[in-house]
Amino acid sequence: MERINEKQILIAFFDILGTSRLLNTGEFQKVYDYYSDMIKLCNDSYTPIAICNPLFGKRELFGDLNEVITDLADFNTPYHIINYDLSHAFFSDTFLLWIEIDSFLNPLIGGFLEKCSTVFCEALKRKIPLRGTISVGTSVMDEKNRIFLGKPIAEAAKAEPHQRWLGITIGKSVVDSINRFHSMDMEYLLPFSKHLKYDSDPLLSDFVLDWFTYWNKNEDADIQEILESMNTEIAFNSYYKNSLLYIMASKQRFAIWNEYMICQDIQKLKNLCELGENINDKQKRLRCQGIRLLSSEKIMKAIEYIVNREKAIWFNEKNKDTLLMFNNKFIEINGRKMSIDHLKSLYG
């Protein structure tokens, strides 16, 4: 019996919303034309993926090398770009897009996320509503026999109906495998959770594909008008409203991302302060640096802007409470409010 070939893949699972309506109204041609265009898009191009150069900045570790070896090693280049083969498959109203990756190379995923943004935006231009998930893991992708098996596929398929919107959510498998997104990948990501059906989803992270930023750079059409024209069924009304909330969040990207990052740093500071003096010298230095950074004029002005902006989209209500308190120069330590000035006098 032929042995199966397991691969580590990064996969996007797209599903067309309201397929029965499209088919019942005879719109086969619209979906067929879109699929045909997506096949061409996938077949005619590769996905450029950046990988970290393990030799970057390490010239001195290798002693005397001749010029040829030095040039090949490329000690001055932090990243290499590799063109990955892009694969795809269709199952009626479901569209899979994936690349095989080598986690050992620490690949950045921005190139794949940009490709997913292209696929999503091309669908919206044709007024085809997509919803989906991006996940990662080991799978069997037997294109010859059309057999596709694996945890990331199951995760993406199960997580897709957990969302009320038109958009793509990043699965927890991606966040867990990467640990912390690279700044180059963050161009394609946004913290957003208003569309999730569950407060704590076991399959989905609080990050989504920021397709609107891609749309804003490449398309002239008013996306809000397109979405409003697509919102023709009461059953999906909340999906379109959540999509518009996401667009507002994407427009406020700078403030939203600062909200997320600042709250992460405040939480780290709280954790260090709650340990009191039972911390090592490194933790004490981090605590001191955290207090100085977060109480700096630049950060305090950013917080003031975030809490006072009109029609703000909050990442979550806990963040809102944290920043409102910090804007008033207080922080919660072990369940008690403590003034920032007092904290500076203790540890600053």
Short mmCIF file of C-alpha atoms in Angstrom, two decimals:
data_model
loop_
_atom_site.label_atom_id
_atom_site.label_comp_id
_atom_site.label_asym_id
_atom_site.label_seq_id
_atom_site.Cartn_x
_atom_site.Cartn_y
_atom_site.Cartn_z
CA MET A 1 0.00 0.00 0.00
CA GLU A 2 1.27 3.47 -0.89
CA ARG A 3 2.58 5.39 2.11
CA ILE A 4 0.91 8.73 2.71
CA ASN A 5 3.03 11.87 2.52
CA GLU A 6 2.41 14.22 5.44
CA LYS A 7 3.20 17.91 5.02
CA GLN A 8 3.28 20.98 7.23
CA ILE A 9 0.89 23.41 5.55
CA LEU A 10 -0.50 26.91 6.00
CA ILE A 11 -4.07 26.78 4.70
CA ALA A 12 -6.96 29.17 4.11
CA PHE A 13 -10.49 27.78 4.14
CA PHE A 14 -13.00 29.96 2.24
CA ASP A 15 -16.73 29.32 2.25
CA ILE A 16 -19.36 31.14 0.19
CA LEU A 17 -22.21 32.44 2.34
CA GLY A 18 -25.76 31.94 1.15
CA THR A 19 -24.80 29.47 -1.56
CA SER A 20 -28.33 28.08 -1.75
CA ARG A 21 -29.65 31.55 -2.62
CA LEU A 22 -27.02 31.98 -5.35
CA LEU A 23 -27.87 28.60 -6.81
CA ASN A 24 -31.63 29.00 -6.45
CA THR A 25 -31.49 32.33 -8.30
CA GLY A 26 -29.47 30.76 -11.08
CA GLU A 27 -26.20 32.57 -10.33
CA PHE A 28 -24.04 29.56 -11.19
CA GLN A 29 -22.22 31.65 -13.77
CA LYS A 30 -21.09 34.23 -11.21
CA VAL A 31 -19.57 31.58 -8.93
CA TYR A 32 -18.14 29.62 -11.87
CA ASP A 33 -16.46 32.72 -13.30
CA TYR A 34 -15.00 33.58 -9.91
CA TYR A 35 -13.63 30.07 -9.43
CA SER A 36 -12.15 30.17 -12.93
CA ASP A 37 -10.39 33.44 -12.13
CA MET A 38 -9.11 32.06 -8.81
CA ILE A 39 -7.71 28.97 -10.54
CA LYS A 40 -5.84 31.24 -12.95
CA LEU A 41 -4.59 33.37 -10.07
CA CYS A 42 -3.27 30.30 -8.24
CA ASN A 43 -1.80 28.59 -11.29
CA ASP A 44 -0.04 31.61 -12.76
CA SER A 45 1.78 32.78 -9.63
CA TYR A 46 3.82 31.79 -6.63
CA THR A 47 3.64 33.07 -3.09
CA PRO A 48 6.81 34.92 -2.01
CA ILE A 49 7.62 34.02 1.60
CA ALA A 50 10.37 35.69 3.64
CA ILE A 51 12.50 33.44 5.85
CA CYS A 52 15.00 34.56 8.48
CA ASN A 53 18.64 34.19 7.45
CA PRO A 54 20.29 32.17 10.28
CA LEU A 55 23.73 33.51 9.23
CA PHE A 56 22.75 37.19 9.40
CA GLY A 57 25.24 39.14 11.53
CA LYS A 58 27.30 36.05 12.40
CA ARG A 59 30.32 36.56 10.15
CA GLU A 60 32.76 36.58 13.07
CA LEU A 61 31.71 33.07 14.16
CA PHE A 62 33.17 31.47 11.01
CA GLY A 63 36.74 32.79 11.11
CA ASP A 64 38.61 33.35 7.85
CA LEU A 65 36.51 32.60 4.77
CA ASN A 66 37.29 33.19 1.11
CA GLU A 67 35.25 35.78 -0.80
CA VAL A 68 33.16 33.20 -2.67
CA ILE A 69 31.95 31.49 0.52
CA THR A 70 31.37 34.87 2.18
CA ASP A 71 29.16 36.00 -0.73
CA LEU A 72 27.20 32.73 -0.68
CA ALA A 73 26.66 32.94 3.08
CA ASP A 74 25.29 36.49 2.71
CA PHE A 75 25.94 37.52 6.33
CA ASN A 76 24.48 41.01 5.71
CA THR A 77 21.01 39.93 4.57
CA PRO A 78 18.44 39.45 7.37
CA TYR A 79 15.85 37.69 5.16
CA HIS A 80 15.68 35.56 2.04
CA ILE A 81 12.65 35.45 -0.26
CA ILE A 82 11.53 32.02 -1.46
CA ASN A 83 8.74 31.46 -3.98
CA TYR A 84 6.43 28.79 -2.56
CA ASP A 85 4.12 26.75 -4.75
CA LEU A 86 0.51 27.74 -4.21
CA SER A 87 -2.05 24.93 -4.24
CA HIS A 88 -5.83 25.02 -4.30
CA ALA A 89 -8.92 22.83 -4.30
CA PHE A 90 -12.68 23.38 -4.71
CA PHE A 91 -15.63 21.55 -3.11
CA SER A 92 -18.86 23.13 -4.35
CA ASP A 93 -19.09 26.26 -2.15
CA THR A 94 -15.73 25.70 -0.41
CA PHE A 95 -12.35 26.89 -1.67
CA LEU A 96 -8.99 25.80 -0.14
CA LEU A 97 -5.73 27.65 -0.67
CA TRP A 98 -2.47 26.42 0.86
CA ILE A 99 1.31 26.38 0.79
CA GLU A 100 3.70 23.79 2.19
CA ILE A 101 6.00 25.36 4.78
CA ASP A 102 9.10 24.39 6.74
CA SER A 103 8.71 25.63 10.32
CA PHE A 104 12.48 25.17 10.86
CA LEU A 105 13.07 28.15 8.54
CA ASN A 106 10.86 30.45 10.67
CA PRO A 107 8.86 31.65 7.64
CA LEU A 108 7.02 34.95 7.73
CA ILE A 109 3.45 34.51 6.53
CA GLY A 110 2.76 37.97 5.09
CA GLY A 111 3.08 36.78 1.48
CA PHE A 112 0.39 34.15 1.99
CA LEU A 113 -1.84 36.62 3.85
CA GLU A 114 -1.57 39.05 0.95
CA LYS A 115 -2.61 36.29 -1.46
CA CYS A 116 -5.63 35.54 0.75
CA SER A 117 -6.52 39.25 0.74
CA THR A 118 -6.41 39.21 -3.07
CA VAL A 119 -8.73 36.19 -3.21
CA PHE A 120 -11.17 37.78 -0.74
CA CYS A 121 -11.23 41.17 -2.46
CA GLU A 122 -11.71 39.63 -5.90
CA ALA A 123 -14.78 37.87 -4.49
CA LEU A 124 -16.21 41.12 -3.11
CA LYS A 125 -15.71 42.86 -6.47
CA ARG A 126 -18.06 40.19 -7.86
CA LYS A 127 -20.40 40.54 -4.85
CA ILE A 128 -19.60 37.01 -3.68
CA PRO A 129 -19.61 36.84 0.16
CA LEU A 130 -16.77 34.80 1.69
CA ARG A 131 -16.11 33.72 5.25
CA GLY A 132 -13.25 31.58 6.44
CA THR A 133 -10.27 30.67 8.58
CA ILE A 134 -6.49 30.42 8.21
CA SER A 135 -4.83 27.57 10.09
CA VAL A 136 -1.56 25.62 10.15
CA GLY A 137 -0.46 22.07 10.88
CA THR A 138 0.37 18.64 9.51
CA SER A 139 -1.86 17.32 6.74
CA VAL A 140 -2.10 14.89 3.87
CA MET A 141 -2.75 16.85 0.66
CA ASP A 142 -3.05 14.22 -2.07
CA GLU A 143 -4.09 16.34 -5.05
CA LYS A 144 -3.84 13.42 -7.47
CA ASN A 145 -6.46 11.34 -5.65
CA ARG A 146 -8.29 14.40 -4.23
CA ILE A 147 -7.77 13.22 -0.63
CA PHE A 148 -7.22 15.98 1.94
CA LEU A 149 -6.83 15.10 5.63
CA GLY A 150 -5.41 16.92 8.61
CA LYS A 151 -5.99 18.86 11.81
CA PRO A 152 -5.69 22.34 10.22
CA ILE A 153 -8.38 21.46 7.67
CA ALA A 154 -10.69 20.19 10.41
CA GLU A 155 -9.96 23.27 12.54
CA ALA A 156 -10.68 25.66 9.69
CA ALA A 157 -13.88 23.86 8.66
CA LYS A 158 -15.23 23.73 12.24
CA ALA A 159 -14.25 27.33 13.00
CA GLU A 160 -15.74 28.86 9.86
CA PRO A 161 -19.39 28.80 11.12
CA HIS A 162 -18.28 30.31 14.48
CA GLN A 163 -18.13 33.70 12.75
CA ARG A 164 -20.83 36.25 11.93
CA TRP A 165 -19.33 38.37 9.15
CA LEU A 166 -17.66 38.45 5.76
CA GLY A 167 -13.99 37.95 6.48
CA ILE A 168 -11.15 35.62 7.42
CA THR A 169 -10.15 34.87 11.02
CA ILE A 170 -6.74 33.58 12.08
CA GLY A 171 -6.99 30.17 13.76
CA LYS A 172 -5.41 29.57 17.17
CA SER A 173 -3.10 27.00 15.59
CA VAL A 174 -1.37 29.84 13.69
CA VAL A 175 -0.94 31.99 16.80
CA ASP A 176 0.30 29.03 18.84
CA SER A 177 2.83 27.98 16.20
CA ILE A 178 4.22 31.48 15.63
CA ASN A 179 4.01 32.66 19.27
CA ARG A 180 4.51 36.32 18.29
CA PHE A 181 3.77 37.80 14.88
CA HIS A 182 6.63 39.52 13.10
CA SER A 183 6.16 43.24 12.48
CA MET A 184 6.32 42.57 8.71
CA ASP A 185 3.32 40.22 9.00
CA MET A 186 1.29 42.67 11.08
CA GLU A 187 0.64 44.72 7.93
CA TYR A 188 -1.92 42.03 7.03
CA LEU A 189 -3.39 41.39 10.50
CA LEU A 190 -5.69 43.22 12.88
CA PRO A 191 -6.91 42.42 16.41
CA PHE A 192 -10.72 42.19 16.11
CA SER A 193 -13.30 39.94 17.78
CA LYS A 194 -16.73 41.58 17.35
CA HIS A 195 -17.71 38.95 14.77
CA LEU A 196 -17.06 35.87 16.93
CA LYS A 197 -20.07 33.94 18.18
CA TYR A 198 -18.27 32.88 21.38
CA ASP A 199 -16.37 35.04 23.87
CA SER A 200 -13.69 32.41 24.24
CA ASP A 201 -13.47 30.38 21.05
CA PRO A 202 -11.42 27.18 21.27
CA LEU A 203 -10.45 27.34 17.59
CA LEU A 204 -10.15 31.02 16.70
CA SER A 205 -7.74 33.74 17.81
CA ASP A 206 -8.50 37.44 18.24
CA PHE A 207 -6.67 38.28 14.99
CA VAL A 208 -8.25 38.63 11.57
CA LEU A 209 -6.97 39.08 8.04
CA ASP A 210 -6.95 42.84 7.40
CA TRP A 211 -8.24 42.61 3.84
CA PHE A 212 -9.60 46.17 3.92
CA THR A 213 -6.09 47.65 4.11
CA TYR A 214 -5.28 45.72 0.92
CA TRP A 215 -8.55 46.93 -0.68
CA ASN A 216 -7.81 50.52 0.30
CA LYS A 217 -4.43 50.37 -1.45
CA ASN A 218 -5.57 48.66 -4.64
CA GLU A 219 -9.26 49.43 -5.30
CA ASP A 220 -11.17 52.66 -5.95
CA ALA A 221 -14.71 51.35 -5.40
CA ASP A 222 -16.53 52.20 -2.16
CA ILE A 223 -16.53 48.92 -0.24
CA GLN A 224 -19.26 50.11 2.11
CA GLU A 225 -21.63 50.62 -0.83
CA ILE A 226 -20.76 47.16 -2.17
CA LEU A 227 -21.47 45.49 1.18
CA GLU A 228 -24.75 47.36 1.63
CA SER A 229 -25.87 46.29 -1.84
CA MET A 230 -25.05 42.66 -0.95
CA ASN A 231 -27.05 42.77 2.28
CA THR A 232 -30.35 41.49 0.90
CA GLU A 233 -31.27 38.72 3.37
CA ILE A 234 -32.47 39.34 6.92
CA ALA A 235 -30.75 36.14 8.08
CA PHE A 236 -27.35 37.63 7.24
CA ASN A 237 -27.98 41.22 8.31
CA SER A 238 -25.77 40.91 11.43
CA TYR A 239 -22.97 39.49 9.28
CA TYR A 240 -22.85 42.65 7.18
CA LYS A 241 -23.09 44.92 10.21
CA ASN A 242 -20.11 43.15 11.78
CA SER A 243 -18.22 43.47 8.50
CA LEU A 244 -18.80 47.23 8.56
CA LEU A 245 -17.58 47.33 12.18
CA TYR A 246 -14.42 45.56 11.06
CA ILE A 247 -13.89 48.13 8.29
CA MET A 248 -14.21 50.92 10.84
CA ALA A 249 -11.64 49.13 13.01
CA SER A 250 -9.31 48.78 10.03
CA LYS A 251 -9.64 52.51 9.30
CA GLN A 252 -8.72 53.14 12.94
CA ARG A 253 -5.89 50.65 12.61
CA PHE A 254 -3.23 52.80 14.27
CA ALA A 255 -5.33 53.42 17.36
CA ILE A 256 -6.64 49.86 17.56
CA TRP A 257 -3.20 48.32 17.32
CA ASN A 258 -1.80 50.72 19.89
CA GLU A 259 -4.69 49.81 22.17
CA TYR A 260 -3.81 46.13 21.87
CA MET A 261 -0.06 46.62 22.36
CA ILE A 262 -0.36 49.10 25.22
CA CYS A 263 -2.78 46.84 27.11
CA GLN A 264 -0.40 43.92 26.63
CA ASP A 265 2.42 46.00 28.15
CA ILE A 266 0.22 47.20 31.03
CA GLN A 267 -0.66 43.58 31.83
CA LYS A 268 3.04 42.63 31.87
CA LEU A 269 3.73 45.55 34.21
CA LYS A 270 0.85 44.52 36.49
CA ASN A 271 2.19 40.97 36.67
CA LEU A 272 5.64 42.22 37.70
CA CYS A 273 4.23 44.66 40.27
CA GLU A 274 2.00 42.00 41.82
CA LEU A 275 5.11 39.93 42.59
CA GLY A 276 6.38 42.72 44.85
CA GLU A 277 10.05 42.25 45.71
CA ASN A 278 9.97 38.53 45.00
CA ILE A 279 11.58 39.00 41.57
CA ASN A 280 15.10 38.79 40.15
CA ASP A 281 17.26 41.69 38.97
CA LYS A 282 16.24 41.25 35.32
CA GLN A 283 12.54 41.44 36.24
CA LYS A 284 13.22 44.55 38.35
CA ARG A 285 14.87 46.25 35.37
CA LEU A 286 11.92 45.30 33.13
CA ARG A 287 9.49 46.68 35.72
CA CYS A 288 11.40 49.95 35.92
CA GLN A 289 11.57 50.24 32.13
CA GLY A 290 7.86 49.42 31.84
CA ILE A 291 6.87 52.14 34.29
CA ARG A 292 9.00 54.75 32.52
CA LEU A 293 7.73 53.75 29.07
CA LEU A 294 4.03 53.59 29.93
CA SER A 295 4.07 56.83 31.93
CA SER A 296 6.02 58.70 29.25
CA GLU A 297 4.39 61.69 27.60
CA LYS A 298 4.21 59.90 24.22
CA ILE A 299 2.33 56.87 25.56
CA MET A 300 0.05 58.91 27.80
CA LYS A 301 -0.93 61.07 24.80
CA ALA A 302 -1.62 57.92 22.77
CA ILE A 303 -3.85 56.57 25.55
CA GLU A 304 -5.67 59.90 25.82
CA TYR A 305 -6.34 59.83 22.07
CA ILE A 306 -7.59 56.24 22.17
CA VAL A 307 -10.07 56.74 25.03
CA ASN A 308 -11.42 60.00 23.60
CA ARG A 309 -11.78 59.08 19.93
CA GLU A 310 -15.33 59.20 18.58
CA LYS A 311 -17.16 56.03 17.54
CA ALA A 312 -14.25 53.95 18.77
CA ILE A 313 -14.03 50.25 18.03
CA TRP A 314 -12.68 48.58 21.16
CA PHE A 315 -10.69 45.38 20.93
CA ASN A 316 -12.62 44.32 24.05
CA GLU A 317 -14.25 45.97 27.06
CA LYS A 318 -11.48 44.85 29.41
CA ASN A 319 -9.01 46.89 27.36
CA LYS A 320 -11.34 49.87 27.55
CA ASP A 321 -11.52 49.73 31.36
CA THR A 322 -7.74 49.27 31.62
CA LEU A 323 -6.96 52.28 29.44
CA LEU A 324 -9.62 54.51 31.02
CA MET A 325 -8.07 53.82 34.42
CA PHE A 326 -4.54 54.38 33.13
CA ASN A 327 -5.63 57.62 31.44
CA ASN A 328 -6.68 58.78 34.93
CA LYS A 329 -3.18 57.78 36.09
CA PHE A 330 -4.20 54.67 38.01
CA ILE A 331 -3.45 50.98 37.59
CA GLU A 332 -4.98 47.93 39.29
CA ILE A 333 -2.49 45.90 41.33
CA ASN A 334 -3.73 42.83 43.23
CA GLY A 335 -7.32 44.05 42.88
CA ARG A 336 -6.60 47.56 44.25
CA LYS A 337 -6.22 50.86 42.42
CA MET A 338 -2.76 52.36 42.71
CA SER A 339 -1.68 55.73 41.37
CA ILE A 340 0.97 55.75 38.65
CA ASP A 341 2.91 58.38 40.62
CA HIS A 342 3.01 56.08 43.65
CA LEU A 343 4.15 53.22 41.45
CA LYS A 344 6.96 55.42 40.06
CA SER A 345 8.05 56.34 43.59
CA LEU A 346 8.24 52.64 44.50
CA TYR A 347 9.86 51.16 41.42
CA GLY A 348 10.46 53.90 38.83
#
